[in-house]
């Protein structure tokens, strides 16, 4: 027996399952007779919660720094808060109800009170109370929290879904792979798995229900297959597969410092997509010729307030210095969609991917945008910075964003701060309106980078997160290929260049077509770069041009795939 899903990150893991499940902490009221016993349970839950928080504080101090860890002191104070304690015990004594329910309703009252306040500081306290409530209830109800930060042995994490911030917290030393019920290849947890080089399968349907904690499984991220309770023979077979995979990776390492040139002498650039300054090291280690997309939004996540100009400056400088004279395309904040930022209190929308996100927020919240642009410009003197705006739908958005950048630059120069004079300003083409009008945009930008993850979902009206409509998520559909071709041609006509930073740019099936259509730069997960360099080295640009021409005139994705497969043989 085996389970199948969408292969999201290469590699194979053989380990025990760790189910990461939102615990059921709902409590109903019921009558009690022994008030003293309830009080004892309450006092014990408080003690255990404080012990948990002390341990988390120590870990946070080591991983994130003393200042970040201080928030847990505040949590410990809240657990011991006399007001909450008195109100809870009064409810138990007067109403003869179970303490778990009494505490839950008192805590909910405080959450509601804080959430209703205008002051952002108090609204954040509501989140703190929710957090300690969860820990207290887990002790009062005896329901474990399954905290991924407590993992201390090799496991495969199995979850309904992982948010990008859950994924960022996975400890690579212990988490050997993950599998989720929902998600597609371009959901951000899948993208992050590839940068972390953790084997992963998404869109598995019911893998959380199909596995149990501690069960041994094989996760094959190459084929998107999970084998539960493998036999000795299967383990041996997969151990051999792991050895082959490692050997193949070693062989590719030889291409690390080589340029990327086709058989007939055409050169292209292979760059890496990164999410953190740490990832930049992976980019250089994997032979990237630049950073084609630095997703800065990860800098804004897993914290309680916006990062300061100084914090951002430090991060951008680190990436620019790591990449030395190689281009680093930094994308301005692209929050929204599947990337949430609770402290910004964004409105809840019916269609978050079509809503208030990315540049739309930045042009509305100029304060926030200005901070990022200043940090970027200050860092620009430490390397070769290119700035890119996400989610541009109309020309005026690009103009306004560029204007904000130029204003921030003038401001810094007036302050006597040095800024590079050599910054290219470009945009992502990920909304069909921009692709269709690329000839007009091309007159004003320095470069395009095609964001196929979004471009495909918007063109096909198929949510990139939904495994149910994954069949419509067709990168090689002639309609998508024509949009891409229009963008590349439009840029070349104006003497500009086009890259691609969507996941399609690193897809072995797409690379021959993109090469044939004249793409200048391919940006992908660092772990895909060397294989792409090898593949391109075996292709002829001229032959790929002929193939792309045929593909652009086909009518279905199946025909295109058959064409590419035939040519690969
Ligand atoms: C894209 O949309 O293709 C892209 C690269 O951006 P993101 O995946 O972060 O939305
Ligand atoms: Mg996008």
Coordinates of C-alpha atoms and ligand atoms in Angstrom, one line a residue:
X1 CA 0.0 0.0 0.0
X2 CA 1.2 3.5 -0.7
X3 CA -0.2 7.1 -0.7
X4 CA 0.3 9.5 -3.5
X5 CA 0.5 13.3 -3.6
X6 CA 2.2 16.2 -5.4
X7 CA 6.1 15.9 -5.2
X8 CA 7.1 19.3 -3.8
X9 CA 10.7 18.9 -2.8
X10 CA 13.3 16.4 -3.9
X11 CA 14.9 13.7 -1.7
X12 CA 13.9 10.7 0.3
X13 CA 13.3 10.3 4.1
X14 CA 12.8 7.2 6.1
X15 CA 11.6 8.1 9.6
X16 CA 8.8 8.0 12.2
X17 CA 5.7 10.1 11.8
X18 CA 5.2 13.3 13.9
X19 CA 1.6 14.4 13.4
X20 CA 1.3 18.1 13.7
X21 CA -2.3 18.6 14.5
X22 CA -4.3 21.5 15.8
X23 CA -5.4 20.1 19.2
X24 CA -9.1 20.0 20.1
X25 CA -9.3 22.3 23.1
X26 CA -13.0 22.9 23.1
X27 CA -14.5 22.7 26.6
X28 CA -18.1 22.3 27.7
X29 CA -19.3 23.3 31.2
X30 CA -20.4 20.6 33.6
X31 CA -21.4 20.5 37.2
X32 CA -18.8 19.5 39.8
X33 CA -19.1 18.5 43.4
X34 CA -15.5 18.8 44.6
X35 CA -14.4 22.4 44.4
X36 CA -11.1 21.8 46.1
X37 CA -10.1 19.2 43.5
X38 CA -10.8 21.8 40.8
X39 CA -8.6 24.4 42.5
X40 CA -5.8 21.9 42.8
X41 CA -6.1 21.1 39.0
X42 CA -5.9 24.8 38.3
X43 CA -2.8 25.4 40.4
X44 CA -1.1 22.4 38.8
X45 CA -1.9 23.6 35.3
X46 CA -0.5 27.0 36.2
X47 CA 2.8 25.4 37.4
X48 CA 3.1 23.2 34.3
X49 CA 2.4 26.1 32.0
X50 CA 5.1 28.2 33.7
X51 CA 7.6 25.3 33.4
X52 CA 6.7 25.1 29.6
X53 CA 7.2 28.8 29.2
X54 CA 10.5 28.9 31.0
X55 CA 11.8 26.1 28.7
X56 CA 10.5 28.0 25.6
X57 CA 12.1 31.2 26.9
X58 CA 15.5 29.6 27.2
X59 CA 15.2 28.1 23.7
X60 CA 14.1 31.5 22.2
X61 CA 16.9 33.3 23.9
X62 CA 19.4 30.9 22.3
X63 CA 17.8 31.0 18.8
X64 CA 16.5 34.5 18.6
X65 CA 18.2 36.5 21.2
X66 CA 17.4 37.8 24.7
X67 CA 15.1 40.6 23.6
X68 CA 12.8 38.3 21.6
X69 CA 12.7 35.9 24.6
X70 CA 11.4 38.6 26.9
X71 CA 7.9 38.2 25.5
X72 CA 7.8 34.9 27.4
X73 CA 8.4 36.7 30.7
X74 CA 5.2 38.6 29.9
X75 CA 3.4 35.4 29.3
X76 CA 4.6 33.9 32.6
X77 CA 3.2 37.0 34.4
X78 CA -0.1 36.6 32.6
X79 CA -0.4 33.0 33.7
X80 CA 0.0 34.2 37.3
X81 CA -2.2 37.2 36.9
X82 CA -4.3 37.6 40.1
X83 CA -7.3 39.0 38.2
X84 CA -7.6 36.0 35.9
X85 CA -7.1 33.6 38.8
X86 CA -9.7 35.2 41.1
X87 CA -12.3 35.5 38.4
X88 CA -11.8 31.8 37.4
X89 CA -12.0 30.5 40.9
X90 CA -15.0 32.7 41.7
X91 CA -16.8 31.1 38.7
X92 CA -15.9 27.6 39.9
X93 CA -17.1 28.3 43.5
X94 CA -20.3 30.1 42.6
X95 CA -21.4 28.2 39.6
X96 CA -20.0 24.7 40.7
X97 CA -18.6 24.3 37.2
X98 CA -15.4 22.7 35.9
X99 CA -12.3 24.8 36.1
X100 CA -11.3 24.3 32.5
X101 CA -14.6 25.9 31.3
X102 CA -14.4 28.7 33.9
X103 CA -10.9 29.5 32.9
X104 CA -11.7 29.3 29.2
X105 CA -14.6 31.8 29.5
X106 CA -12.6 34.2 31.7
X107 CA -9.7 34.2 29.2
X108 CA -12.1 34.7 26.3
X109 CA -13.5 37.7 28.1
X110 CA -10.1 39.3 28.4
X111 CA -9.3 38.5 24.7
X112 CA -12.5 40.2 23.6
X113 CA -11.8 43.2 25.8
X114 CA -8.3 43.7 24.4
X115 CA -9.3 43.0 20.8
X116 CA -11.9 45.8 21.1
X117 CA -9.3 48.4 22.1
X118 CA -7.9 51.0 19.6
X119 CA -4.4 50.8 20.9
X120 CA -2.3 48.3 18.9
X121 CA -0.3 47.4 22.1
X122 CA -3.4 46.1 23.8
X123 CA -4.6 44.2 20.7
X124 CA -1.3 42.4 20.7
X125 CA -2.0 41.4 24.3
X126 CA -5.1 39.6 23.1
X127 CA -2.8 37.4 21.1
X128 CA -0.7 36.7 24.1
X129 CA -3.7 35.7 26.2
X130 CA -4.8 33.3 23.4
X131 CA -1.4 31.7 23.5
X132 CA -1.3 31.1 27.2
X133 CA -5.0 30.0 27.1
X134 CA -4.0 27.3 24.7
X135 CA -1.2 26.0 27.0
X136 CA -3.3 26.2 30.1
X137 CA -6.2 24.3 28.5
X138 CA -3.8 21.6 27.1
X139 CA -2.8 20.9 30.7
X140 CA -6.3 21.2 32.2
X141 CA -7.7 18.9 29.5
X142 CA -4.7 16.6 29.2
X143 CA -4.5 17.2 25.4
X144 CA -0.9 17.5 24.2
X145 CA 0.0 20.5 22.0
X146 CA 2.4 18.7 19.6
X147 CA 4.8 21.7 19.4
X148 CA 7.2 21.2 16.5
X149 CA 9.9 23.1 18.4
X150 CA 10.0 20.2 20.9
X151 CA 11.0 17.6 18.2
X152 CA 14.3 16.0 19.3
X153 CA 14.5 12.9 17.1
X154 CA 14.4 12.2 13.4
X155 CA 10.9 12.5 12.1
X156 CA 8.7 13.2 9.1
X157 CA 6.2 15.9 10.0
X158 CA 2.7 15.1 8.8
X159 CA 0.1 18.0 8.9
X160 CA -3.1 19.2 7.3
X161 CA -1.2 22.2 6.1
X162 CA 2.0 24.0 7.1
X163 CA 2.1 27.8 7.0
X164 CA 5.3 29.4 5.8
X165 CA 6.1 30.4 9.4
X166 CA 5.6 26.8 10.6
X167 CA 7.9 25.6 7.8
X168 CA 10.6 28.2 8.8
X169 CA 10.6 26.8 12.3
X170 CA 11.2 23.2 11.4
X171 CA 14.6 22.1 12.7
X172 CA 16.5 20.6 9.8
X173 CA 18.5 18.4 12.1
X174 CA 15.5 16.4 13.1
X175 CA 12.8 17.0 10.5
X176 CA 13.7 14.8 7.6
X177 CA 10.7 15.5 5.5
X178 CA 7.1 16.6 5.6
X179 CA 3.8 15.7 4.0
X180 CA 0.5 17.7 4.0
X181 CA -3.1 17.1 3.2
X182 CA -3.5 20.3 1.1
X183 CA -1.2 22.6 -1.0
X184 CA 0.3 22.7 -4.4
X185 CA 3.8 22.8 -5.8
X186 CA 3.8 26.6 -5.6
X187 CA 2.4 27.0 -2.2
X188 CA 5.0 28.8 -0.1
X189 CA 5.6 25.9 2.3
X190 CA 6.5 23.8 -0.7
X191 CA 8.8 26.5 -2.0
X192 CA 10.5 26.8 1.3
X193 CA 11.0 23.1 1.6
X194 CA 13.0 23.3 -1.6
X195 CA 15.2 26.1 -0.2
X196 CA 15.7 24.2 3.0
X197 CA 16.3 21.0 1.0
X198 CA 13.8 19.1 3.0
X199 CA 12.0 16.3 1.0
X200 CA 8.3 17.1 0.9
X201 CA 5.0 16.0 -0.6
X202 CA 1.9 18.2 -0.6
X203 CA -1.8 17.8 -1.6
X204 CA -1.9 14.3 -0.2
X205 CA -5.6 14.5 0.6
X206 CA -5.9 12.6 3.9
X207 CA -2.3 11.8 5.0
X208 CA -2.9 13.2 8.4
X209 CA -5.8 10.8 9.0
X210 CA -3.9 7.9 7.3
X211 CA -0.9 7.9 9.6
X212 CA -0.3 7.6 13.3
X213 CA 2.3 9.1 15.6
X214 CA 5.5 7.1 15.7
X215 CA 4.6 5.0 12.6
X216 CA 7.6 4.3 10.4
X217 CA 7.2 5.6 6.8
X218 CA 9.2 6.2 3.6
X219 CA 8.6 9.6 2.1
X220 CA 9.8 9.8 -1.5
X221 CA 9.8 13.5 -2.5
X222 CA 11.0 12.6 -6.0
X223 CA 7.9 10.6 -7.0
X224 CA 5.5 12.1 -4.4
X225 CA 4.9 8.7 -2.7
X226 CA 4.6 7.7 0.9
X227 CA 5.0 4.1 1.9
X228 CA 3.7 3.3 5.4
X229 CA 5.2 0.5 7.5
X230 CA 7.7 -0.5 4.9
X231 CA 9.1 -4.0 4.7
X232 CA 12.9 -4.6 5.0
X233 CA 13.1 -5.1 1.3
X234 CA 11.4 -1.7 0.7
X235 CA 13.7 0.0 3.1
X236 CA 16.8 -1.5 1.4
X237 CA 15.4 -0.4 -2.0
X238 CA 14.9 3.1 -0.8
X239 CA 18.3 3.2 0.9
X240 CA 19.8 2.5 -2.5
X241 CA 17.7 5.2 -4.0
X242 CA 19.0 7.7 -1.4
X243 CA 22.6 6.7 -2.2
X244 CA 22.0 7.2 -5.9
X245 CA 20.4 10.6 -5.2
X246 CA 23.4 11.7 -3.2
X247 CA 25.9 10.5 -5.8
X248 CA 24.0 12.4 -8.5
X249 CA 24.2 15.6 -6.4
X250 CA 27.9 15.1 -5.9
X251 CA 28.5 14.7 -9.6
X252 CA 26.6 17.9 -10.3
X253 CA 28.8 19.8 -7.9
X254 CA 31.5 19.8 -10.6
X255 CA 29.4 22.4 -12.5
X256 CA 29.3 24.8 -9.6
X257 CA 31.7 27.4 -10.9
X258 CA 30.9 27.0 -14.6
X259 CA 28.9 29.4 -16.7
X260 CA 25.5 28.3 -18.1
X261 CA 26.0 27.8 -21.9
X262 CA 24.0 25.8 -24.5
X263 CA 25.6 23.4 -26.9
X264 CA 25.5 26.1 -29.6
X265 CA 27.1 28.7 -27.4
X266 CA 24.2 30.8 -26.1
X267 CA 24.7 32.0 -22.5
X268 CA 21.9 32.4 -20.0
X269 CA 22.0 33.2 -16.3
X270 CA 20.9 30.9 -13.5
X271 CA 19.9 32.6 -10.3
X272 CA 18.5 31.5 -6.9
X273 CA 15.2 32.3 -5.2
X274 CA 15.9 33.0 -1.5
X275 CA 13.8 33.8 1.5
X276 CA 16.4 34.6 4.2
X277 CA 20.0 35.9 4.3
X278 CA 20.9 32.3 5.4
X279 CA 19.5 31.0 2.1
X280 CA 22.1 33.2 0.2
X281 CA 24.8 30.9 1.4
X282 CA 22.9 28.0 -0.2
X283 CA 22.7 30.0 -3.4
X284 CA 26.5 30.5 -3.6
X285 CA 27.1 26.8 -2.6
X286 CA 24.9 25.7 -5.4
X287 CA 26.5 27.8 -8.1
X288 CA 24.0 30.6 -8.4
X289 CA 25.0 33.4 -10.7
X290 CA 22.9 35.8 -8.7
X291 CA 19.7 36.0 -6.7
X292 CA 16.8 36.3 -9.0
X293 CA 14.2 36.7 -6.2
X294 CA 14.7 37.6 -2.6
X295 CA 11.3 37.2 -0.9
X296 CA 11.7 39.9 1.8
X297 CA 8.3 39.1 3.4
X298 CA 9.9 36.4 5.5
X299 CA 11.8 39.1 7.4
X300 CA 8.4 40.4 8.5
X301 CA 7.1 37.1 9.7
X302 CA 7.3 35.3 13.1
X303 CA 7.4 38.5 15.1
X304 CA 5.0 40.9 16.7
X305 CA 5.9 44.1 15.0
X306 CA 7.3 45.5 11.7
X307 CA 11.1 45.1 11.3
X308 CA 12.9 48.4 11.7
X309 CA 14.9 50.1 9.0
X310 CA 18.1 49.0 10.7
X311 CA 17.1 45.4 11.0
X312 CA 16.2 45.3 7.3
X313 CA 19.4 47.1 6.3
X314 CA 21.4 44.4 8.2
X315 CA 19.6 41.6 6.4
X316 CA 19.9 43.1 2.9
X317 CA 23.5 44.0 3.4
X318 CA 24.3 40.4 4.5
X319 CA 22.8 39.1 1.2
X320 CA 24.5 41.6 -1.0
X321 CA 27.9 40.9 0.7
X322 CA 27.4 37.1 0.4
X323 CA 26.7 37.5 -3.4
X324 CA 29.6 39.9 -3.9
X325 CA 29.5 41.3 -7.4
X326 CA 26.6 39.1 -8.5
X327 CA 23.2 40.7 -9.0
X328 CA 20.7 40.5 -6.2
X329 CA 17.1 41.2 -7.1
X330 CA 15.3 42.1 -4.0
X331 CA 11.5 42.1 -4.2
X332 CA 9.7 44.6 -2.0
X333 CA 7.2 43.3 0.6
X334 CA 4.7 40.8 -0.9
X335 CA 2.5 39.9 2.0
X336 CA -1.0 38.5 1.7
X337 CA -2.3 35.4 -0.1
X338 CA -1.0 32.5 1.8
X339 CA 1.6 34.7 3.6
X340 CA -0.1 36.2 6.7
X341 CA 1.1 39.0 9.0
X342 CA -1.2 38.9 12.0
X343 CA 0.2 42.0 13.6
X344 CA -0.7 44.1 10.5
X345 CA -4.4 43.2 11.1
X346 CA -5.1 42.9 7.4
X347 CA -8.8 42.7 6.6
X348 CA -10.3 39.2 6.2
X349 CA -11.2 38.8 2.5
X350 CA -13.1 36.3 0.5
X351 CA -10.3 35.9 -2.1
X352 CA -7.0 36.8 -0.3
X353 CA -4.9 36.1 -3.5
X354 CA -7.0 38.7 -5.3
X355 CA -7.1 41.2 -2.5
X356 CA -5.2 43.7 -0.5
X357 CA -1.7 42.4 -0.8
X358 CA 1.9 43.1 -1.9
X359 CA 2.4 46.4 -3.7
X360 CA -1.2 47.3 -3.1
X361 CA -0.5 47.5 0.6
X362 CA 2.8 49.3 0.1
X363 CA 1.3 52.0 -2.0
X364 CA -1.4 52.5 0.6
X365 CA 0.9 52.3 3.6
X366 CA 3.7 54.6 2.4
X367 CA 5.3 54.7 5.9
X368 CA 5.9 50.9 5.8
X369 CA 7.1 51.1 2.1
X370 CA 9.5 54.0 2.8
X371 CA 11.2 52.1 5.7
X372 CA 11.9 49.2 3.4
X373 CA 13.1 51.3 0.5
X374 CA 15.4 53.3 2.7
X375 CA 16.9 50.1 4.1
X376 CA 17.4 48.7 0.6
X377 CA 19.0 51.9 -0.7
X378 CA 21.4 52.1 2.3
X379 CA 22.4 48.5 1.7
X380 CA 22.9 49.1 -2.1
X381 CA 26.5 50.2 -1.7
X382 CA 27.5 46.7 -0.4
X383 CA 26.9 44.8 -3.7
X384 CA 24.8 44.8 -6.9
X385 CA 21.3 45.6 -5.9
X386 CA 18.3 45.4 -8.2
X387 CA 14.8 46.3 -6.9
X388 CA 11.7 44.6 -8.0
X389 CA 8.0 45.4 -7.3
X390 CA 5.5 42.5 -7.0
X391 CA 1.9 42.3 -8.2
X392 CA 1.9 45.2 -10.6
X393 CA -1.4 45.3 -12.4
X394 CA -1.4 48.8 -14.0
X395 CA 1.4 51.1 -15.2
X396 CA 0.6 53.8 -12.6
X397 CA 1.4 51.3 -9.8
X398 CA 4.9 50.8 -11.3
X399 CA 5.3 54.6 -11.7
X400 CA 4.2 55.3 -8.1
X401 CA 6.4 52.6 -6.7
X402 CA 9.4 53.9 -8.7
X403 CA 8.6 57.5 -7.5
X404 CA 8.6 56.3 -3.9
X405 CA 12.0 54.7 -4.5
X406 CA 13.4 57.9 -6.0
X407 CA 12.0 60.0 -3.1
X408 CA 13.6 57.7 -0.6
X409 CA 16.9 58.0 -2.5
X410 CA 16.8 61.8 -2.6
X411 CA 16.0 61.8 1.1
X412 CA 19.0 59.7 1.9
X413 CA 21.3 61.7 -0.3
X414 CA 20.1 64.9 1.5
X415 CA 21.0 63.2 4.8
X416 CA 24.5 62.6 3.4
X417 CA 24.1 58.8 3.1
X418 CA 25.7 57.1 0.2
X419 CA 23.5 55.2 -2.3
X420 CA 24.5 53.2 -5.3
X421 CA 24.0 54.9 -8.7
X422 CA 23.7 51.6 -10.5
X423 CA 20.4 50.1 -9.3
X424 CA 18.1 48.5 -11.9
X425 CA 14.4 48.9 -11.2
X426 CA 12.1 46.2 -12.4
X427 CA 8.8 44.5 -11.8
X428 CA 7.3 41.1 -11.6
X429 CA 4.9 40.1 -14.4
X430 CA 2.5 37.9 -12.6
X431 CA -0.9 39.5 -13.4
X432 CA -2.2 38.9 -16.9
X433 CA -3.0 42.6 -17.5
X434 CA 0.8 43.4 -17.2
X435 CA 1.7 40.5 -19.5
X436 CA -0.7 41.6 -22.1
X437 CA 0.5 45.2 -21.9
X438 CA 4.2 44.3 -21.6
X439 CA 5.2 46.4 -24.6
X440 CA 4.1 49.5 -22.7
X441 CA 5.6 48.5 -19.4
X442 CA 8.9 47.6 -21.2
X443 CA 9.5 51.3 -22.0
X444 CA 9.7 52.2 -18.4
X445 CA 11.2 49.2 -16.5
X446 CA 14.8 48.0 -16.5
X447 CA 13.8 44.4 -16.5
X448 CA 10.9 42.0 -16.0
X449 CA 10.8 38.8 -13.9
X450 CA 7.9 36.6 -14.7
X451 CA 6.1 35.2 -11.6
X452 CA 4.5 32.2 -13.1
X453 CA 3.2 30.9 -9.7
X454 CA 0.7 33.7 -9.7
X455 CA 0.5 34.3 -13.5
X456 CA -0.8 30.8 -14.0
X457 CA -3.3 30.9 -11.1
X458 CA -4.7 34.3 -12.4
X459 CA -4.7 33.2 -16.1
X460 CA -6.4 29.9 -15.4
X461 CA -8.5 31.1 -12.5
X462 CA -7.2 28.1 -10.5
X463 CA -6.0 28.7 -6.9
X464 CA -2.4 27.7 -6.6
X465 CA -3.1 26.3 -3.1
X466 CA -5.9 24.0 -4.2
X467 CA -5.1 20.4 -5.0
X468 CA -8.7 20.0 -6.3
X469 CA -8.0 22.3 -9.2
X470 CA -4.4 21.4 -9.6
X471 CA -5.2 19.8 -13.0
X472 CA -5.9 23.4 -14.3
X473 CA -2.6 24.6 -13.0
X474 CA -0.9 24.1 -16.4
X475 CA 2.5 25.9 -16.9
X476 CA 2.9 24.5 -20.4
X477 CA -0.6 25.4 -21.6
X478 CA -0.1 27.3 -24.9
X479 CA -2.0 30.2 -23.4
X480 CA 0.6 30.6 -20.7
X481 CA 3.5 30.1 -23.1
X482 CA 2.1 32.8 -25.4
X483 CA 1.9 35.3 -22.4
X484 CA 5.5 34.5 -21.5
X485 CA 6.6 34.9 -25.1
X486 CA 4.9 38.3 -25.4
X487 CA 6.7 39.5 -22.3
X488 CA 10.1 38.3 -23.4
X489 CA 9.7 39.8 -26.9
X490 CA 8.4 43.1 -25.5
X491 CA 11.4 43.5 -23.3
X492 CA 13.9 42.6 -26.0
X493 CA 12.3 45.1 -28.3
X494 CA 13.2 47.9 -25.8
X495 CA 16.7 46.5 -25.2
X496 CA 15.6 45.2 -21.7
X497 CA 15.8 41.7 -20.3
X498 CA 13.4 39.1 -18.9
X499 CA 13.9 36.6 -16.2
X500 CA 11.5 34.1 -14.5
X501 CA 11.3 33.6 -10.8
X502 CA 8.2 31.5 -10.6
X503 CA 8.7 27.8 -10.0
X504 CA 8.3 27.2 -13.7
X505 CA 11.8 28.7 -14.2
X506 CA 13.4 25.7 -12.6
X507 CA 11.1 23.0 -14.1
X508 CA 13.0 20.6 -16.3
X509 CA 10.0 20.2 -18.6
X510 CA 9.7 24.0 -19.1
X511 CA 13.4 24.9 -19.4
X512 CA 13.8 23.8 -23.1
X513 CA 10.7 25.8 -24.0
X514 CA 11.8 28.9 -22.1
X515 CA 15.3 28.7 -23.6
X516 CA 13.7 28.6 -27.1
X517 CA 11.5 31.6 -26.3
X518 CA 14.5 33.6 -25.4
X519 CA 14.3 33.9 -21.6
X520 CA 17.5 35.6 -20.3
X521 CA 17.5 34.6 -16.7
X522 CA 16.1 31.6 -14.9
X523 CA 15.6 31.9 -11.1
X524 CA 14.8 28.8 -9.0
X525 CA 15.3 27.0 -5.7
X526 CA 19.1 26.8 -5.2
X527 CA 18.9 23.0 -5.1
X528 CA 17.7 22.9 -8.8
X529 CA 20.5 25.1 -10.3
X530 CA 23.2 22.6 -11.0
X531 CA 20.8 20.1 -12.6
X532 CA 19.4 23.0 -14.8
X533 CA 23.0 24.0 -15.8
X534 CA 23.6 20.4 -16.9
X535 CA 20.4 20.2 -18.8
X536 CA 20.9 23.5 -20.6
X537 CA 24.5 22.5 -21.5
X538 CA 23.0 19.6 -23.5
X539 CA 20.5 21.7 -25.4
X540 CA 20.8 23.7 -28.6
X541 CA 19.2 27.1 -28.5
X542 CA 18.4 26.9 -32.2
X543 CA 16.6 23.6 -31.9
X544 CA 14.7 24.8 -28.8
X545 CA 13.6 27.9 -30.8
X546 CA 12.1 25.6 -33.4
X547 CA 10.4 23.5 -30.7
X548 CA 9.0 26.6 -28.9
X549 CA 7.6 27.9 -32.1
X550 CA 5.7 24.6 -32.6
X551 CA 4.5 24.6 -28.9
X552 CA 3.2 28.2 -29.2
X553 CA 0.9 27.0 -32.1
X554 CA -0.5 24.0 -30.3
X555 CA -3.9 23.8 -28.7
X556 CA -3.5 21.7 -25.6
X557 CA -1.1 21.2 -22.8
X558 CA -0.9 17.5 -23.6
X559 CA 0.4 18.2 -27.1
X560 CA 3.1 20.5 -25.7
X561 CA 4.2 17.9 -23.1
X562 CA 4.3 15.2 -25.7
X563 CA 6.5 17.5 -27.9
X564 CA 8.9 18.3 -25.1
X565 CA 9.1 14.6 -24.0
X566 CA 9.8 13.5 -27.6
X567 CA 12.5 16.0 -28.0
X568 CA 14.2 15.0 -24.7
X569 CA 14.6 11.4 -26.0
Ligands
LIG1 C1 5.3 34.1 -8.4 O1 4.2 34.5 -8.3 O2 5.6 33.4 -9.4 C2 6.4 34.5 -7.5 C3 7.6 34.2 -7.8 O3 6.0 35.1 -6.3 P1 5.4 34.3 -5.1 O4 5.5 32.8 -5.3 O5 6.1 34.7 -3.9 O6 4.0 34.8 -5.1
LIG2 MG1 3.7 36.0 -6.8

